[in-house]
CSV table of C-alpha atoms in Angstrom, one decimal:
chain,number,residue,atom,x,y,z
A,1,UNK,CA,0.0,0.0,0.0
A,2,UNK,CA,1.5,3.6,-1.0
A,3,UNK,CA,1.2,5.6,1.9
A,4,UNK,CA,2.6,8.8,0.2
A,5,UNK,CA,-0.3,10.7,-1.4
A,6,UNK,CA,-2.0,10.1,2.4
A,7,UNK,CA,0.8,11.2,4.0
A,8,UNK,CA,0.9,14.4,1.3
A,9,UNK,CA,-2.7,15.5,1.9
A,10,UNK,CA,-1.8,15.3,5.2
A,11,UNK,CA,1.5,17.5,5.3
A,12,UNK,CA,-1.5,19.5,2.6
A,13,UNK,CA,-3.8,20.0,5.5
A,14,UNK,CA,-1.0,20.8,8.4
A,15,UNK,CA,0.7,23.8,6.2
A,16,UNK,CA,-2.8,25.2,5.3
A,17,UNK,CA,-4.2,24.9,9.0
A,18,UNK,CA,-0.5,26.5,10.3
A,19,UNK,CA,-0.8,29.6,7.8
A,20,UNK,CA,-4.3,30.2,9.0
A,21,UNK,CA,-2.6,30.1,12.9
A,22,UNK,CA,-0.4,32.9,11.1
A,23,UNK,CA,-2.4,34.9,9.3
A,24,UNK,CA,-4.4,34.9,12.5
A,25,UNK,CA,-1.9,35.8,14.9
A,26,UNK,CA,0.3,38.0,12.7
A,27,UNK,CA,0.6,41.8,14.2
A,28,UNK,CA,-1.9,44.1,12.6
A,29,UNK,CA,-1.1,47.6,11.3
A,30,UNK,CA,-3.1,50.4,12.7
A,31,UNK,CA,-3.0,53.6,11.1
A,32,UNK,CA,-3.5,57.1,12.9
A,33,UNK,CA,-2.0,60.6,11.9
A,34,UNK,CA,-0.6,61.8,15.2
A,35,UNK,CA,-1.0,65.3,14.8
A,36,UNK,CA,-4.5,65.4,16.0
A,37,UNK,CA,-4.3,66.2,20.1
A,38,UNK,CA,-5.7,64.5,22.4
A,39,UNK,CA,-6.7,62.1,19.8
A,40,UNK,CA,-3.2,60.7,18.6
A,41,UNK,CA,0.1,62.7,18.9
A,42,UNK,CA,3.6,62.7,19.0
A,43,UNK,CA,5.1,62.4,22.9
A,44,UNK,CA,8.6,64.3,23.3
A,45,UNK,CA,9.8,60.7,23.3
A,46,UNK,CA,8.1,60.0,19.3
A,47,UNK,CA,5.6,57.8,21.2
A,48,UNK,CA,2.2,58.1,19.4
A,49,UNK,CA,-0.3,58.7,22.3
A,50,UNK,CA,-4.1,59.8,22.8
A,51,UNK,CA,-7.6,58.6,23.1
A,52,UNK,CA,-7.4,56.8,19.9
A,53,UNK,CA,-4.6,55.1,20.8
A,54,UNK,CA,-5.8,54.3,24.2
A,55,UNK,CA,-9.3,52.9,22.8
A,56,UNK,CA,-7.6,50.8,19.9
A,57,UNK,CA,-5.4,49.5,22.5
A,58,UNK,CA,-8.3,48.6,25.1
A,59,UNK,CA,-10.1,47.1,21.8
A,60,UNK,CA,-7.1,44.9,20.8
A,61,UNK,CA,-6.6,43.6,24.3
A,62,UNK,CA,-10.3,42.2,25.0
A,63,UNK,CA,-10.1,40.8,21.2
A,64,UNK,CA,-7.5,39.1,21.3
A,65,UNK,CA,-5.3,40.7,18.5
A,66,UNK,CA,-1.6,41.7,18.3
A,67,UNK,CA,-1.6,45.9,16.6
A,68,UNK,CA,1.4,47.9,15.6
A,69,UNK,CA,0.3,51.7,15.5
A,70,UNK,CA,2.2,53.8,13.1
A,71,UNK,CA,2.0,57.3,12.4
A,72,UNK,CA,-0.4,57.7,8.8
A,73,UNK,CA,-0.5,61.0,7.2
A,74,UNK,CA,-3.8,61.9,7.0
A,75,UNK,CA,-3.7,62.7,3.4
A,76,UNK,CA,-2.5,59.4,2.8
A,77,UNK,CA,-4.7,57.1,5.4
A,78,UNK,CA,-7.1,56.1,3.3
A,79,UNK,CA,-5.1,54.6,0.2
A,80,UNK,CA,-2.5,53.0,3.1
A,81,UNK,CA,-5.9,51.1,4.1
A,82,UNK,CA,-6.1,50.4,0.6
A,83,UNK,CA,-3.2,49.3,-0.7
A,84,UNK,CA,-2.5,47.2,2.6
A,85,UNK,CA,0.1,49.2,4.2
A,86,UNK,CA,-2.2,49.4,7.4
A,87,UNK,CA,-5.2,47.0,8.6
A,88,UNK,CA,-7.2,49.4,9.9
A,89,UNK,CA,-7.4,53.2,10.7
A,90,UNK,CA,-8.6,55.2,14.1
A,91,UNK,CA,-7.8,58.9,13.7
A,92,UNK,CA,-10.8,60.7,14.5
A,93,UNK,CA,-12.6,59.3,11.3
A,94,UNK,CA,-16.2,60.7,11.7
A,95,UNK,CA,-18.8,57.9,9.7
A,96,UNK,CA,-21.2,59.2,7.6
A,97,UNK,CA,-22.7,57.5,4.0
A,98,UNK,CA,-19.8,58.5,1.5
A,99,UNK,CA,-17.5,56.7,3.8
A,100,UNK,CA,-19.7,53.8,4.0
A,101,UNK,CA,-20.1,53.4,0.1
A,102,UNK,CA,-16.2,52.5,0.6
A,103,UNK,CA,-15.3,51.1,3.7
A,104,UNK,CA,-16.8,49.1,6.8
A,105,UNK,CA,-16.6,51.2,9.8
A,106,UNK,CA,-17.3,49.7,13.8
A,107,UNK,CA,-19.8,51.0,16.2
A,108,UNK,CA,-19.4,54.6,17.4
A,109,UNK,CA,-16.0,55.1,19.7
A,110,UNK,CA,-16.5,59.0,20.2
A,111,UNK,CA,-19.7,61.3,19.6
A,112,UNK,CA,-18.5,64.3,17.8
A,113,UNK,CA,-20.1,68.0,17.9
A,114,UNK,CA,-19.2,71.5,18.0
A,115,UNK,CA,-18.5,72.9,20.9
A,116,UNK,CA,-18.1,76.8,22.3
A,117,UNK,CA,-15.5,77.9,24.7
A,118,UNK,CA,-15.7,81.0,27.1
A,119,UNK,CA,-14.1,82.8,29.6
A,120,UNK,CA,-15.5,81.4,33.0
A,121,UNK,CA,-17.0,84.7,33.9
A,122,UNK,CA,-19.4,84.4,30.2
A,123,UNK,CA,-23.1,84.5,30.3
A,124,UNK,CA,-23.1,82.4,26.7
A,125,UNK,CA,-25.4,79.9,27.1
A,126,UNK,CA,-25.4,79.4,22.7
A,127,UNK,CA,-24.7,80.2,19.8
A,128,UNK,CA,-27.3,82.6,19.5
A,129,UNK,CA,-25.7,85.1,22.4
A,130,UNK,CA,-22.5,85.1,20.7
A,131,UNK,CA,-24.3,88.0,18.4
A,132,UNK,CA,-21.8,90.9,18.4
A,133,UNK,CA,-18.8,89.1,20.3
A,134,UNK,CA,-15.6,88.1,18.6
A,135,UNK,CA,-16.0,84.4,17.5
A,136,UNK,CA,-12.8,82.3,16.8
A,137,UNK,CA,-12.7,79.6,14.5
A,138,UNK,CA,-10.4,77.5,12.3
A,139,UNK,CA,-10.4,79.0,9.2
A,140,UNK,CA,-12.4,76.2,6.6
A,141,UNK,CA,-13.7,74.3,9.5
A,142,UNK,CA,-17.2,73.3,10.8
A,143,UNK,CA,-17.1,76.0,13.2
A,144,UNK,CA,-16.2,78.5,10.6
A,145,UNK,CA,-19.3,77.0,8.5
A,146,UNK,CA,-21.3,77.3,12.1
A,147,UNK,CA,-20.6,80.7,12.6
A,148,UNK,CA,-20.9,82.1,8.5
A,149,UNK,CA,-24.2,80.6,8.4
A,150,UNK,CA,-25.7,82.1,12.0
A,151,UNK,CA,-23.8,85.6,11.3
A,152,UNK,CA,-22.9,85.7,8.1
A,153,UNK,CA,-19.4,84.8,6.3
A,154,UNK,CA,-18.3,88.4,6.1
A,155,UNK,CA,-19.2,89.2,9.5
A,156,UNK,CA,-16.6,91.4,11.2
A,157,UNK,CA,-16.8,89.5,14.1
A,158,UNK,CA,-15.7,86.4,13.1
A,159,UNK,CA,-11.8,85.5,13.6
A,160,UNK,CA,-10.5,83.0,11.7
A,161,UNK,CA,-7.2,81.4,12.4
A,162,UNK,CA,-5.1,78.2,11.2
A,163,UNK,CA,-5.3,75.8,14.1
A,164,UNK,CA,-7.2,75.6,17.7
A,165,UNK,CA,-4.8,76.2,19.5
A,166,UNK,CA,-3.9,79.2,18.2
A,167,UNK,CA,-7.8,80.1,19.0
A,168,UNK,CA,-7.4,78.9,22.5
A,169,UNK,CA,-4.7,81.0,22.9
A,170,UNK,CA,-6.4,84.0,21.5
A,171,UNK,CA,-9.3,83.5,23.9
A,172,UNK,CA,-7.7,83.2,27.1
A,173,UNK,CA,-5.6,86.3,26.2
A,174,UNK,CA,-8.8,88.4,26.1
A,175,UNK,CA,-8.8,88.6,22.1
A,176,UNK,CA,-11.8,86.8,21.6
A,177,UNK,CA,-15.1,86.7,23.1
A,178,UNK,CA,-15.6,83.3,22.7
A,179,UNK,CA,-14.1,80.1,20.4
A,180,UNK,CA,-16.3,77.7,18.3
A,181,UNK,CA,-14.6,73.8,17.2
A,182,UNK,CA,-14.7,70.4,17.3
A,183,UNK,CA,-15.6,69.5,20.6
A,184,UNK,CA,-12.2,66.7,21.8
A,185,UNK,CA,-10.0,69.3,20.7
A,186,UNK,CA,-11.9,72.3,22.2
A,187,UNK,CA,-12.2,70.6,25.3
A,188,UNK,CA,-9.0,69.3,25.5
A,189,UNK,CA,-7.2,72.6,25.1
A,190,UNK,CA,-9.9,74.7,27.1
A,191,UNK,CA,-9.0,72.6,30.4
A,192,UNK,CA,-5.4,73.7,30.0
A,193,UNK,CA,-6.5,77.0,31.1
A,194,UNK,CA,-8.6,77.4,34.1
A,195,UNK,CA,-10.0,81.0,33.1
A,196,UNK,CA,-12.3,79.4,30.9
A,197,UNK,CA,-14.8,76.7,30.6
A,198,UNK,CA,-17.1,75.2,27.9
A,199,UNK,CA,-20.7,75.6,26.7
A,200,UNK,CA,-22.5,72.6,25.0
A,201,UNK,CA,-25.3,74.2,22.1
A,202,UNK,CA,-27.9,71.5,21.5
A,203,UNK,CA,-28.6,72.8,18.2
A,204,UNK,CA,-25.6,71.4,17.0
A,205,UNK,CA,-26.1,68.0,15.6
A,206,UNK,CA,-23.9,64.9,16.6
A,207,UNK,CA,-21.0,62.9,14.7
A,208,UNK,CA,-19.4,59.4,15.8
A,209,UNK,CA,-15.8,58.7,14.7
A,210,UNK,CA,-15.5,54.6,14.2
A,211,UNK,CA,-12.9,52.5,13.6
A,212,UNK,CA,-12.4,51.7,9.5
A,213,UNK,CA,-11.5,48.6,8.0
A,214,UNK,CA,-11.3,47.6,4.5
A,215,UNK,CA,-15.1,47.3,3.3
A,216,UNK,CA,-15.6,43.5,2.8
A,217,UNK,CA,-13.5,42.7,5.8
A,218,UNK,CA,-16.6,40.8,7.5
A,219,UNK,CA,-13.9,38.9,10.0
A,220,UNK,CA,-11.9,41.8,11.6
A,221,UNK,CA,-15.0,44.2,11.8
A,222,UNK,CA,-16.3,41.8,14.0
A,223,UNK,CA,-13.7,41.2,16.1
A,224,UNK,CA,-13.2,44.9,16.4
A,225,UNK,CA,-16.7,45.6,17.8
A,226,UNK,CA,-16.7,42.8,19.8
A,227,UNK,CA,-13.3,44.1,21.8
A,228,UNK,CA,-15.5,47.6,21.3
A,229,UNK,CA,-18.5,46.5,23.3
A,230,UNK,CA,-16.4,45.1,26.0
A,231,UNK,CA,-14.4,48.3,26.5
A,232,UNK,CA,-17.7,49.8,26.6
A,233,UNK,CA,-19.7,47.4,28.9
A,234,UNK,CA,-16.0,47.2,31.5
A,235,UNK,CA,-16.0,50.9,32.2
A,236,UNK,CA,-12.8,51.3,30.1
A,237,UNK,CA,-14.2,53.5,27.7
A,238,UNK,CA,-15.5,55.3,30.5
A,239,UNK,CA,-12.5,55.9,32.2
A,240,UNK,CA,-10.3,56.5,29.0
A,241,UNK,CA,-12.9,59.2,28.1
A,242,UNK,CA,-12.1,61.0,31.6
A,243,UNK,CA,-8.7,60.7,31.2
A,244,UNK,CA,-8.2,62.9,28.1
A,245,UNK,CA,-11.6,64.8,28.3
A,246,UNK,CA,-11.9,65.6,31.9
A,247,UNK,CA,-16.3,64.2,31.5
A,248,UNK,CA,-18.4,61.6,31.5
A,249,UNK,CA,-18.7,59.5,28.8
A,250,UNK,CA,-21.3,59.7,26.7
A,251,UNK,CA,-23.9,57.0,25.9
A,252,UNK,CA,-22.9,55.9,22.2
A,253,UNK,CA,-25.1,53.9,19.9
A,254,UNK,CA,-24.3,50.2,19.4
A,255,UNK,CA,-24.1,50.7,15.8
């Protein structure tokens, strides 16, 4: 009897069920631009940090998976997911359809709005009293597209400048009356000075950044939200969202 061809399928069936092992184990490439505070940046020591890189992280761990963050230009993040350069992207990607006619995005990781900032001592209570005060904004940004459509893009009294710091900066230096932006970054920088505090506008409608994976990728989306909803249902996300935001965490959606 000619044991060979059995003893090939076998050897066959050993290599194909050891690559799967592999593929399955092998260290996945996550993709963030770090020049997005507190959401991924560069520490004095190159290490990329942030809530981002704390969710993924969290994510990773209660899935089971091995990542590798590098630092994606944001230009470039998209076509690095698709060419294969990275496995999946977290930098502050807010979902919405276009996206979704071209990639598979998780459940909601951070609700995203606009959010005003004001000296401590400010009777703002929306966007609606900011009439006649000195609005900063990034110049091109939601905020400037807040502010243009509520007092009008040639309106006098709104300041427009290249980056939120610089805004914050403006603000608590008695330049501005008040600052308008995305609502991590806002927050983030508005806590470093104490002479000023935040106003929420429920006018302003809600975003959710996800976590983006090749569309298709059925097996790793899944994964990915089932490491999200742990996070979520362990308090981590909870207590990651304090940590850089100085709040309470938000109730997300499950999808």
């Amino acid at each position: 009897m000619n044991f060979m061809p059995k003893l090939a399928a076998i050897a066959g069936v050993f290599l194909i069920s050891l690559g799967s092992a592999q593929a399955q184990n092998r260290e996945l490439v996550v993709g963030s631009s770090a020049t997005y505070r507190p959401f991924a940046y560069e520490s004095p020591t190159k290490e990329i940090v942030g809530y981002d890189v704390d969710i993924i992280q969290a994510v990773a761990q209660k899935a089971g998976l091995k990542i590798k963050i590098v630092n994606t230009p944001w230009t470039g993040i998209f076509a690095s997911l698709n060419n294969g350069d990275v496995d999946l992207v977290i930098s502050g990607v807010t979902i919405n359809d276009k996206r979704k006619q071209s990639y598979d995005f998780t459940a909601p990781y951070f609700e995203a709005r606009q959010l005003i900032a004001v000296p401590k001592d400010s009777t703002v209570k929306g966007l609606k009293d900011l009439a006649g005060k000195k609005i900063g904004v990034v110049n091109g940004s939601t905020g400037d597209d807040i502010a243009s459509r509520e007092f009008g893009k040639t309106s006098p009294d709104i300041r427009r400048f290249e980056s939120t710091p610089v805004v914050i900066s403006e603000l608590a230096n008695n330049g501005l009356d008040a600052a308008i932006g995305d609502n991590g970054v806002i927050a983030f920088r508005a806590q470093e000075h104490k002479q000023l505090k935040t106003v929420n506008d429920a006018s302003f409608p809600k975003e959710y950044f996800g976590i983006v994976v090749k569309q298709g990728n059925k097996d790793l989306l899944a994964k990915l939200n089932k490491g999200l909803a742990a996070v979520k249902a362990d308090g981590s996300y909870a207590r990651i969202y304090k940590k850089w935001f100085q709040a309470d965490a938000p109730v997300l959606p499950a999808q």
